[in-house]
Amino acid sequence: MRLSVLLASLAAVCDAAQVKFTNNIRLLFDVDGNQIDAYGSKISNFNGVYYLYGNSFAIEGVAFGIKSYSSVDLINWKYEGFLFDPYSNTPCNDLGGCGRPHIVFNPITQLYILWANAGSSGYPVATSSTPSGPFFFLSSPAAIDPQFNGLQPADFTVEILNNTGYIVFSALNFRDPRAGSLWPPIFQTLHASQLTSNLENTTEISYPVVSVADDLIDQEAESPDIFMRNGIYYIVASNTCGYCNGSIGLVYRSASIQGPWMRQIIAGYSCNGQVEGVLPLVNPSTGQTTYIWHSTSVPGGPRVGFGGHIFQPLQFNGDGSVQDLNCAAKAQFTVDFQAGNGTVASGNATMAGQATPLSAEYDYVCDSDQFVLYQTWTAAKAGTISSVSVNIAASVQTVPLSLTVFRFDSYSDLIAPEYKYTTMGTATFNRTSLSYVFDVANVPVTSNATVQQGDLLGLAISGADFVPYCHLEYSTGTGASSSSGPTGWGHGPQGSWGGSSFSPSGTYRLFQQGVGQNSWRGLQGTISPIYERLGKSVKFFVTYA
Ligand SMILES: *[C@@H]1O[C@H](CO)[C@@H](O)[C@H](O)[C@H]1NC(C)=O
Ligand SMILES: *[C@@H]1O[C@H](CO)[C@@H](O)[C@H](O)[C@H]1NC(C)=O
Ligand SMILES: *[C@@H]1O[C@H](CO)[C@@H](O)[C@H](O)[C@H]1NC(C)=O
Ligand SMILES: *[C@@H]1O[C@H](CO)[C@@H](O)[C@H](O)[C@H]1NC(C)=O
Ligand SMILES: *[C@@H]1O[C@H](CO)[C@@H](O)[C@H](O)[C@H]1NC(C)=O
Ligand SMILES: *[C@@H]1O[C@H](CO)[C@@H](O)[C@H](O)[C@H]1NC(C)=O
Ligand SMILES: *[C@@H]1O[C@H](CO)[C@@H](O)[C@H](O)[C@H]1NC(C)=O
């Protein structure tokens, strides 16, 4: 008896894990190197495994189906596929596109119950015997408080608190006479209801989630999540912000689900994001729970698929109020938590023979309309290379993207006229063989594949179209730094080979060639059209056989 208690507590200690979140490291990737494609993510813990759910933008560029990922350490995420076939006939084809997916588990029926936002009445509900599906939709949606029947149910959360299921939802009013010509186009208010005991419907009795102000901030609240701390109900939300890059971050709190609610604004732009959920993480050593606020950050405009995420612990004051978010670019948050059971997932990217960092401050760069890129590296080890993989996002291009893996003799040779590199593999991709998000494009290496440590290798990326393809870059910390962003590369002084302003170093070096620039340049006629994009590298990885 005592021994088993001791073993259990030892096991608990061994299961302690730590995760570090950094504000500027926003893009998440699965263990195969593909971008996590889950807008409006919700992370749930089922059977001691963390699951991340969200809407896929990869295929259609708009919400299309729901993807899930699993992890035991919140770092290595394994893609678990779509929750149901997005091409099948589902309620998701209706308004809302099955947005804000949330799942609760019913221990009595042993069913996972997926709620989603779609349609003009209620919420579609689907069930599955496993957390990653396949889910099957019930024949009728869950009903909400009939007083909102004339409005459109919108963003919502479902959660189990204190053994009771709850939904918090916003009801959209497109016909409110107060709508402005410019803004706001809609009004929406938050409401909380209990779920029925089978967690597949609501009680149809709702309570408003509103502050005493009952102002335009309460009346534009969306993307809610709910949690409980020290017997107090907390509802986080944001203001209307359709796929934009930042919105007011709200926290409501009350001792009763029926209110009254105290409201706080804890961020003006939510660190350029929109809250998507709060993840409670228990520290197994202390039993303390950390509540991780997480939000989707999107560039703004149609490129929703480029969405990243920020994660940070909410900091509570003695009276239960919450401190402002810390949006400092470099802010880091280390959290101790209970590791999931099972083994840490691995995949093509995590097992790669050589790779740029799996996690870094990657930024999207869309410039294949202006540049051919030559990403170079020195082979980290000897062996036979089987493929090189790079993250590329497409949209409406008509010209294919061409990728070539090559080896070369020296950097000066590479940029010299008439130099011929040795081709190791090529592949072309069109927009339909890529996706709207940063999935991996694989180039099989088919010849001259055996390398020695230190060999100079490269990947040429070429796809000049009116609409550029996009890749990911990070700062390597070598070479001169550049203050310019993605669009700045065509302007200002660039490093030129033979110039005196930098000393080339580093394993990962990126060279660029303006599209169509094929001759000596400069007044002396001595400047190569190929020059270094200083201190930058494309995200990629190399697989050895
Ligand atoms: C995983 O761990 C949880 C507790 O953390 C436990 O309840 C559950 O039974 C475990 N599941 C498996 C499959 O080991
Ligand atoms: C929810 O309850 C309503 C009746 O109140 C019913 O019409 C509907 O079919 C129920 N939906 C589900 C998924 O149980
Ligand atoms: C939690 O549930 C118990 C039992 O139903 C109830 O007595 C208690 O008031 C609930 N706590 C809160 C904060 O609602
Ligand atoms: C997105 O956020 C950044 C940082 O606050 C800001 O500079 C930029 O203008 C925003 N973009 C849009 C489209 O609002
Ligand atoms: C892993 O890499 C292999 C070889 O490049 C490729 O065939 C396979 O599709 C990749 N798997 C995933 C899940 O990306
Ligand atoms: C794109 O490539 C796929 C195969 O990779 C091919 O089946 C398809 O026809 C191509 N589409 C266009 C528009 O070229
Ligand atoms: C590269 O591979 C090709 C085809 O296998 C071969 O003809 C050529 O000699 C190789 N080049 C080098 C430099 O190894």
XYZ file of C-alpha atoms and ligand atoms in Angstrom:
643
model
C 0.000 0.000 0.000
C 2.610 2.493 1.134
C 4.883 1.397 -1.679
C 2.224 1.975 -4.304
C 1.495 5.420 -2.883
C 5.208 6.162 -3.006
C 5.467 4.877 -6.568
C 2.462 6.897 -7.583
C 3.935 10.078 -6.166
C 7.272 9.312 -7.803
C 5.485 8.789 -11.089
C 3.729 12.117 -10.643
C 7.052 13.856 -10.057
C 8.543 12.157 -13.101
C 5.623 13.389 -15.159
C 6.418 17.004 -14.360
C 7.206 18.907 -17.520
C 8.073 22.440 -18.398
C 7.100 24.491 -21.395
C 8.348 27.923 -22.387
C 6.183 30.308 -24.369
C 7.692 33.313 -26.148
C 5.503 36.148 -27.414
C 7.292 36.460 -30.734
C 7.416 32.738 -31.458
C 3.925 32.506 -32.849
C 3.842 29.942 -35.609
C 3.420 26.355 -34.428
C 4.493 23.303 -36.426
C 3.689 19.636 -36.074
C 6.415 17.016 -35.795
C 6.353 16.510 -39.577
C 7.199 20.184 -40.038
C 3.809 21.324 -41.326
C 2.303 24.471 -39.866
C -0.393 23.737 -37.305
C -3.476 24.574 -39.306
C -6.068 25.284 -36.625
C -7.537 28.772 -36.485
C -9.311 29.578 -33.228
C -7.584 26.774 -31.368
C -8.901 25.146 -28.248
C -6.647 22.858 -26.233
C -8.315 20.130 -24.168
C -6.893 17.375 -22.003
C -8.490 13.970 -22.544
C -7.073 10.839 -20.851
C -3.964 12.737 -19.928
C -3.193 13.777 -23.509
C -3.415 17.338 -24.796
C -5.466 17.849 -27.951
C -5.477 21.008 -30.020
C -8.494 21.637 -32.243
C -9.176 24.343 -34.769
C -10.436 25.193 -38.227
C -8.309 24.324 -41.221
C -7.604 27.076 -43.747
C -5.125 25.013 -45.778
C -7.403 23.726 -48.488
C -9.905 26.464 -49.250
C -8.272 29.553 -47.742
C -11.410 29.865 -45.613
C -12.517 27.674 -42.702
C -12.926 24.159 -44.096
C -13.179 21.297 -41.641
C -11.605 20.854 -38.227
C -8.130 19.447 -37.630
C -6.806 17.936 -34.432
C -3.309 17.506 -33.034
C -2.119 15.660 -29.946
C 0.816 16.230 -27.621
C 2.132 15.074 -24.291
C 4.573 17.964 -23.809
C 2.779 20.912 -25.514
C 5.841 21.211 -27.780
C 5.767 18.204 -30.082
C 2.360 18.074 -31.782
C 1.255 15.099 -33.852
C -1.272 15.723 -36.597
C -4.324 13.529 -35.970
C -6.234 14.400 -39.144
C -9.630 15.954 -39.724
C -12.347 15.240 -37.149
C -14.634 14.265 -40.043
C -14.310 14.328 -43.816
C -14.621 18.018 -44.701
C -15.814 17.111 -48.196
C -18.760 15.118 -46.839
C -22.187 16.612 -46.441
C -22.132 18.231 -42.976
C -23.754 21.239 -41.323
C -20.355 22.938 -41.714
C -21.302 24.055 -45.205
C -23.712 26.469 -43.511
C -22.988 29.921 -42.030
C -20.171 29.808 -39.511
C -18.298 26.944 -41.206
C -18.097 24.928 -37.973
C -16.010 27.638 -36.355
C -14.717 27.659 -32.775
C -14.883 23.871 -32.357
C -15.036 22.710 -28.734
C -15.258 19.179 -27.387
C -16.495 17.863 -24.044
C -16.369 14.276 -22.788
C -19.355 12.494 -21.280
C -18.006 9.804 -18.907
C -21.393 8.050 -18.753
C -21.848 7.542 -22.488
C -18.044 7.521 -23.028
C -18.649 9.878 -25.945
C -16.677 12.915 -27.037
C -19.127 15.612 -28.024
C -18.090 18.183 -30.595
C -19.903 21.493 -30.697
C -19.387 23.847 -33.606
C -20.756 27.114 -34.909
C -22.791 26.738 -38.086
C -26.275 27.548 -39.197
C -28.964 29.967 -38.274
C -30.451 28.078 -35.356
C -28.595 26.410 -32.526
C -25.250 24.637 -32.730
C -24.483 21.437 -34.664
C -23.334 18.636 -32.356
C -21.363 15.542 -33.342
C -20.162 12.583 -31.316
C -17.244 10.181 -31.439
C -15.789 7.451 -29.265
C -12.300 8.952 -29.602
C -10.974 12.498 -29.169
C -9.807 12.744 -32.801
C -12.848 11.245 -34.441
C -14.334 10.334 -36.768
C -17.222 12.460 -35.473
C -20.791 11.975 -36.652
C -23.266 14.845 -36.563
C -26.566 14.357 -34.770
C -29.616 14.849 -36.952
C -30.685 18.086 -35.275
C -28.643 20.867 -33.724
C -28.537 21.789 -30.070
C -31.141 24.415 -29.283
C -30.318 27.695 -27.543
C -32.531 30.012 -25.530
C -35.468 30.669 -27.909
C -35.322 34.408 -27.229
C -32.340 34.434 -29.665
C -34.099 32.496 -32.411
C -34.143 35.556 -34.654
C -30.381 36.064 -34.305
C -27.427 34.065 -35.516
C -25.604 31.940 -32.950
C -21.915 32.724 -33.319
C -18.650 32.260 -31.401
C -19.028 30.102 -28.300
C -17.338 27.749 -25.881
C -18.519 24.629 -24.080
C -16.774 23.428 -20.939
C -17.354 21.258 -17.880
C -16.941 23.155 -14.601
C -17.753 21.751 -11.210
C -19.240 18.647 -12.928
C -21.687 20.769 -14.894
C -21.612 21.480 -18.609
C -21.862 25.103 -19.740
C -22.053 26.949 -23.011
C -21.178 30.602 -23.414
C -22.240 31.922 -26.791
C -22.654 35.169 -28.611
C -25.804 35.965 -30.560
C -25.148 38.049 -33.667
C -27.553 40.733 -34.733
C -27.013 41.843 -38.317
C -30.185 43.922 -38.305
C -29.538 46.131 -35.305
C -30.623 49.643 -36.367
C -27.611 51.097 -34.505
C -25.165 49.568 -37.043
C -22.954 52.279 -38.524
C -22.081 52.873 -42.155
C -18.433 52.220 -41.283
C -18.629 50.387 -37.963
C -19.861 48.477 -36.156
C -21.607 46.347 -38.762
C -23.167 44.077 -36.146
C -24.037 43.894 -32.494
C -23.619 40.735 -30.428
C -24.032 39.852 -26.803
C -22.705 36.968 -24.699
C -24.963 34.533 -22.867
C -24.326 31.542 -20.623
C -26.494 28.423 -20.359
C -26.139 25.055 -18.715
C -25.866 22.039 -20.960
C -28.247 19.135 -20.560
C -26.819 16.201 -18.596
C -25.868 14.294 -21.776
C -23.890 17.406 -22.867
C -25.581 17.301 -26.284
C -28.007 20.180 -25.842
C -28.586 23.290 -23.754
C -31.242 23.818 -21.131
C -32.477 26.712 -23.306
C -32.332 28.991 -20.271
C -29.656 31.651 -20.568
C -28.150 34.399 -18.479
C -26.524 37.485 -19.978
C -22.784 37.918 -19.598
C -22.648 41.678 -19.416
C -21.085 44.310 -17.175
C -22.983 47.135 -15.495
C -21.823 49.368 -18.345
C -23.794 47.350 -20.940
C -21.962 49.388 -23.561
C -20.575 48.788 -27.042
C -17.769 46.706 -25.517
C -20.236 44.270 -23.924
C -22.254 44.401 -27.126
C -19.337 43.372 -29.361
C -18.085 40.438 -27.284
C -17.079 37.239 -29.063
C -14.607 34.291 -29.054
C -15.410 33.375 -25.422
C -13.927 30.701 -23.214
C -14.847 29.876 -19.619
C -12.943 28.517 -16.637
C -13.312 28.408 -12.873
C -10.749 29.473 -10.289
C -11.238 29.522 -6.516
C -14.982 29.094 -6.998
C -15.229 32.105 -9.320
C -16.422 31.789 -12.908
C -14.214 33.567 -15.447
C -15.234 34.234 -19.031
C -12.580 35.560 -21.383
C -13.616 37.156 -24.642
C -12.563 39.687 -27.235
C -14.311 42.332 -29.242
C -15.500 41.845 -32.825
C -12.435 41.271 -34.946
C -13.096 39.066 -37.948
C -9.719 37.453 -38.600
C -7.932 40.707 -37.814
C -4.642 41.054 -35.965
C -5.746 42.297 -32.606
C -8.702 43.192 -30.488
C -9.600 44.169 -26.948
C -9.031 41.327 -24.479
C -11.853 40.978 -21.945
C -12.193 39.108 -18.672
C -15.568 38.789 -16.934
C -15.818 37.252 -13.486
C -18.659 36.340 -11.166
C -19.364 34.040 -8.246
C -22.444 32.819 -10.116
C -23.001 31.753 -13.700
C -26.071 33.992 -13.541
C -23.942 37.060 -12.819
C -23.635 39.902 -12.008
C -20.339 40.094 -13.940
C -17.362 42.351 -13.330
C -15.557 43.251 -16.540
C -11.923 44.084 -17.195
C -10.063 45.004 -20.370
C -6.681 43.315 -19.935
C -5.220 44.203 -23.347
C -5.916 46.773 -26.013
C -4.906 44.535 -28.917
C -4.365 41.206 -27.107
C -0.697 41.236 -28.214
C -1.952 41.437 -31.809
C -4.272 38.538 -31.347
C -7.788 37.483 -30.496
C -8.340 35.235 -27.516
C -9.212 31.664 -28.457
C -9.071 29.874 -25.127
C -7.699 29.459 -21.636
C -5.766 26.278 -20.871
C -5.539 25.279 -17.197
C -2.233 23.539 -16.479
C -1.616 21.854 -13.135
C 1.861 21.835 -11.632
C 2.150 18.279 -10.262
C 4.672 19.341 -7.591
C 2.585 22.109 -6.047
C -0.934 21.253 -7.212
C -1.245 24.860 -8.373
C -3.104 25.606 -11.599
C -1.752 28.089 -14.131
C -4.344 29.480 -16.513
C -2.786 29.978 -19.951
C -4.477 32.635 -22.057
C -3.965 31.888 -25.720
C -4.969 33.841 -28.754
C -4.826 33.530 -32.510
C -2.694 36.149 -34.195
C -3.396 36.684 -37.856
C -1.686 39.116 -40.229
C -5.040 40.744 -40.959
C -6.891 40.509 -44.251
C -7.408 37.296 -46.169
C -4.240 35.478 -45.087
C -5.955 33.865 -42.113
C -4.040 30.634 -42.680
C -0.846 32.405 -41.624
C -2.275 32.638 -38.119
C 0.018 32.050 -35.191
C -0.687 31.927 -31.486
C 0.503 33.573 -28.298
C 0.367 31.797 -24.966
C 0.859 33.388 -21.563
C -0.196 32.700 -17.983
C -2.896 34.961 -16.599
C -1.658 36.747 -13.460
C -4.291 37.141 -10.758
C -4.521 39.778 -8.054
C -5.697 39.006 -4.521
C -9.245 40.154 -5.292
C -9.492 37.732 -8.229
C -8.968 40.404 -10.870
C -6.520 39.730 -13.681
C -3.439 41.753 -14.578
C -2.863 43.184 -18.049
C -1.305 40.881 -20.614
C 2.427 41.315 -21.171
C 2.804 42.011 -24.873
C 6.544 42.737 -24.847
C 7.989 41.169 -27.972
C 10.587 39.044 -26.199
C 8.523 38.194 -23.124
C 8.890 34.546 -22.127
C 6.770 32.503 -19.781
C 7.944 29.221 -18.287
C 5.214 26.971 -16.947
C 5.521 23.722 -14.985
C 2.767 21.285 -15.739
C 1.723 17.665 -15.690
C 3.111 15.954 -18.773
C 0.636 13.893 -20.707
C 0.966 10.120 -20.594
C 2.369 8.397 -23.624
C 5.515 9.018 -25.590
C 6.577 12.287 -27.152
C 5.647 12.224 -30.836
C 8.273 12.383 -33.541
C 8.069 12.876 -37.273
C 9.913 13.941 -40.394
C 10.943 17.309 -38.975
C 11.924 16.249 -35.476
C 13.929 13.289 -36.854
C 15.587 15.304 -39.631
C 19.320 14.882 -40.024
C 19.711 18.636 -40.161
C 17.248 21.470 -39.754
C 16.875 25.131 -39.018
C 15.408 25.539 -35.500
C 12.144 23.691 -34.983
C 10.943 26.684 -33.006
C 12.125 30.196 -33.812
C 10.772 33.615 -34.586
C 9.709 32.627 -38.084
C 8.138 35.327 -40.223
C 6.353 34.805 -43.473
C 7.994 36.348 -46.536
C 6.173 36.475 -49.865
C 8.558 37.618 -52.571
C 8.958 34.948 -55.252
C 7.586 37.548 -57.667
C 10.814 39.506 -57.164
C 13.514 37.068 -56.132
C 14.926 33.654 -56.823
C 16.358 32.426 -53.535
C 19.320 30.151 -52.876
C 19.202 28.816 -49.367
C 22.607 27.326 -48.575
C 23.981 25.284 -45.702
C 27.038 23.295 -44.713
C 26.249 19.616 -44.232
C 26.225 18.907 -40.499
C 27.223 15.298 -41.008
C 28.276 12.782 -43.610
C 25.668 10.506 -45.114
C 23.194 10.098 -47.906
C 20.530 12.746 -48.209
C 17.104 11.515 -49.244
C 15.109 14.733 -49.331
C 15.042 18.416 -48.505
C 11.814 19.959 -47.209
C 10.766 23.591 -47.098
C 7.595 25.294 -45.841
C 5.737 27.031 -48.665
C 2.290 28.613 -48.806
C 0.514 29.157 -52.111
C -2.638 31.004 -53.081
C -3.774 31.742 -56.632
C -0.531 31.345 -58.602
C -0.591 30.101 -62.180
C 3.185 29.672 -62.535
C 4.595 26.586 -60.763
C 7.164 26.798 -57.989
C 10.422 25.119 -58.859
C 12.726 23.718 -56.161
C 16.240 22.401 -56.845
C 18.661 20.843 -54.356
C 22.289 21.261 -55.348
C 25.858 21.151 -54.112
C 28.465 23.771 -54.857
C 32.177 24.292 -54.320
C 32.405 27.655 -52.573
C 30.335 30.750 -51.947
C 32.456 32.747 -54.389
C 31.943 30.089 -57.052
C 28.209 30.091 -56.436
C 27.788 33.772 -57.230
C 30.374 33.854 -60.026
C 29.306 33.958 -63.679
C 29.268 30.685 -65.620
C 29.491 28.558 -62.465
C 27.640 25.235 -62.697
C 26.417 23.606 -59.540
C 25.729 19.880 -59.251
C 22.051 19.051 -59.157
C 20.915 16.560 -56.511
C 17.171 16.709 -56.971
C 14.347 18.817 -58.367
C 10.619 19.099 -57.850
C 7.923 21.437 -59.073
C 4.755 22.332 -57.287
C 1.660 24.131 -58.416
C -0.862 25.828 -56.197
C -2.981 22.696 -55.943
C -0.070 20.552 -54.803
C 0.686 23.145 -52.095
C -1.759 24.705 -49.629
C -2.761 28.078 -48.230
C -0.705 27.417 -45.087
C 2.966 26.620 -44.553
C 2.922 22.937 -45.330
C 6.139 21.205 -46.243
C 7.162 20.739 -49.877
C 9.529 17.764 -50.235
C 12.278 17.632 -52.836
C 13.521 14.047 -53.302
C 17.298 13.876 -53.640
C 18.040 11.450 -56.452
C 21.673 11.904 -57.486
C 24.992 12.918 -55.973
C 23.253 12.333 -52.664
C 26.205 11.213 -50.548
C 27.773 14.096 -48.698
C 30.666 14.691 -46.323
C 30.376 16.835 -43.250
C 30.990 20.449 -44.247
C 29.949 20.029 -47.877
C 28.230 23.109 -49.253
C 24.628 22.437 -50.244
C 21.785 24.583 -51.446
C 18.112 24.788 -52.287
C 16.989 27.063 -55.118
C 13.456 28.432 -54.790
C 11.967 29.971 -57.886
C 8.378 30.852 -58.698
C 7.907 34.241 -60.331
C 4.185 34.909 -60.586
C 2.044 38.035 -60.186
C 1.115 36.535 -56.823
C 4.234 35.507 -54.909
C 4.621 32.200 -53.100
C 5.435 32.582 -49.410
C 8.125 30.933 -47.299
C 9.344 31.374 -43.722
C 12.494 33.133 -42.552
C 14.239 33.734 -39.262
C 17.256 35.769 -38.199
C 20.298 33.548 -37.824
C 22.135 36.064 -35.694
C 25.076 36.071 -38.109
C 25.998 38.717 -40.654
C 24.743 42.273 -40.522
C 21.216 42.654 -39.271
C 18.584 44.286 -41.343
C 15.808 46.389 -39.957
C 13.632 45.941 -42.971
C 10.759 43.514 -43.082
C 9.588 41.288 -45.856
C 8.959 44.111 -48.299
C 12.177 45.943 -47.481
C 14.439 43.590 -49.337
C 14.181 45.328 -52.654
C 15.434 48.626 -51.237
C 18.430 50.094 -49.482
C 21.940 48.741 -49.225
C 22.285 45.013 -49.623
C 25.274 42.922 -48.790
C 27.244 42.340 -51.949
C 29.862 39.696 -52.325
C 33.285 41.289 -52.315
C 31.992 44.164 -50.253
C 33.751 44.910 -46.996
C 30.862 45.358 -44.626
C 30.473 41.835 -43.309
C 32.399 38.703 -42.644
C 30.483 35.730 -43.924
C 29.919 32.984 -41.405
C 27.263 30.647 -40.251
C 25.838 27.385 -41.426
C 22.669 28.752 -42.959
C 23.140 31.524 -45.506
C 20.512 32.844 -47.863
C 21.319 34.350 -51.261
C 18.956 36.135 -53.562
C 18.823 37.035 -57.229
C 16.384 39.596 -58.529
C 14.090 37.963 -61.064
C 15.610 38.458 -64.516
C 18.913 39.856 -63.194
C 21.522 37.900 -65.109
C 24.477 40.230 -65.655
C 27.257 42.063 -63.838
C 26.050 45.135 -62.039
C 27.568 48.354 -60.691
C 29.648 51.145 -62.166
C 32.734 48.946 -62.237
C 30.790 46.033 -63.667
C 31.994 43.809 -60.844
C 28.953 43.194 -58.710
C 27.261 39.834 -58.993
C 23.494 39.825 -59.432
C 23.490 37.192 -56.678
C 23.952 38.619 -53.194
C 23.364 37.605 -49.633
C 20.200 38.289 -47.667
C 22.285 38.965 -44.618
C 21.571 37.212 -41.370
C 18.503 35.416 -42.699
C 17.659 31.810 -43.405
C 14.673 30.079 -44.891
C 13.031 27.448 -42.659
C 13.831 23.995 -44.024
C 15.058 20.557 -43.032
C 17.188 17.824 -44.552
C 16.326 14.132 -44.296
C 19.163 11.600 -44.403
C 18.557 8.050 -45.598
C -3.449 8.885 -18.549
O -3.314 9.586 -17.333
C -4.530 9.915 -16.705
C -4.223 10.748 -15.491
O -3.303 11.737 -15.808
C -5.262 8.659 -16.350
O -6.480 8.979 -15.760
C -5.505 7.841 -17.587
O -6.090 6.617 -17.267
C -4.220 7.598 -18.334
N -4.565 7.010 -19.604
C -3.839 6.065 -20.152
C -4.321 5.560 -21.472
O -2.839 5.649 -19.647
C -32.199 19.896 -28.438
O -33.461 20.101 -27.884
C -34.476 20.483 -28.838
C -35.801 20.625 -28.133
O -35.724 21.439 -27.047
C -34.637 19.433 -29.884
O -35.518 19.887 -30.872
C -33.306 19.119 -30.516
O -33.453 18.019 -31.380
C -32.278 18.793 -29.456
N -30.987 18.613 -30.093
C -30.149 17.645 -29.741
C -28.842 17.585 -30.466
O -30.391 16.868 -28.854
C -20.237 23.264 -7.348
O -21.173 22.226 -7.226
C -21.608 21.981 -5.896
C -22.494 20.762 -5.900
O -23.480 20.892 -6.893
C -22.326 23.228 -5.377
O -22.718 23.028 -4.037
C -21.378 24.410 -5.459
O -22.066 25.578 -5.108
C -20.846 24.578 -6.871
N -19.843 25.618 -6.868
C -19.994 26.720 -7.562
C -18.897 27.719 -7.456
O -20.954 26.922 -8.281
C -1.384 44.580 -37.203
O -0.687 44.895 -36.006
C 0.498 45.638 -36.176
C 1.114 45.843 -34.833
O 0.227 46.434 -33.942
C 0.206 46.959 -36.860
O 1.432 47.628 -37.086
C -0.473 46.692 -38.183
O -0.832 47.905 -38.781
C -1.687 45.837 -37.975
N -2.266 45.507 -39.267
C -3.519 45.797 -39.547
C -3.983 45.367 -40.889
O -4.253 46.342 -38.770
C 7.827 12.269 -44.537
O 8.845 12.278 -45.516
C 8.668 11.339 -46.563
C 9.896 11.402 -47.444
O 10.119 12.708 -47.873
C 7.399 11.676 -47.330
O 7.175 10.736 -48.344
C 6.244 11.669 -46.358
O 5.081 12.075 -47.044
C 6.507 12.589 -45.203
N 5.440 12.476 -44.244
C 4.732 13.517 -43.844
C 3.651 13.207 -42.885
O 4.972 14.657 -44.196
C -0.812 20.463 -60.263
O -0.046 19.320 -59.963
C -0.813 18.129 -59.830
C 0.126 17.018 -59.449
O 1.074 17.440 -58.552
C -1.526 17.838 -61.128
O -2.339 16.701 -60.953
C -2.379 19.014 -61.519
O -2.938 18.785 -62.787
C -1.560 20.282 -61.566
N -2.454 21.407 -61.773
C -2.179 22.394 -62.611
C -3.175 23.486 -62.677
O -1.154 22.412 -63.261
C 26.015 13.660 -60.235
O 25.135 12.642 -60.664
C 25.122 12.446 -62.035
C 24.029 11.455 -62.357
O 24.046 10.379 -61.407
C 26.493 11.970 -62.485
O 26.491 11.797 -63.879
C 27.499 13.011 -62.094
O 28.805 12.529 -62.396
C 27.423 13.343 -60.637
N 28.246 14.493 -60.391
C 29.093 14.551 -59.379
C 29.879 15.796 -59.268
O 29.206 13.634 -58.577
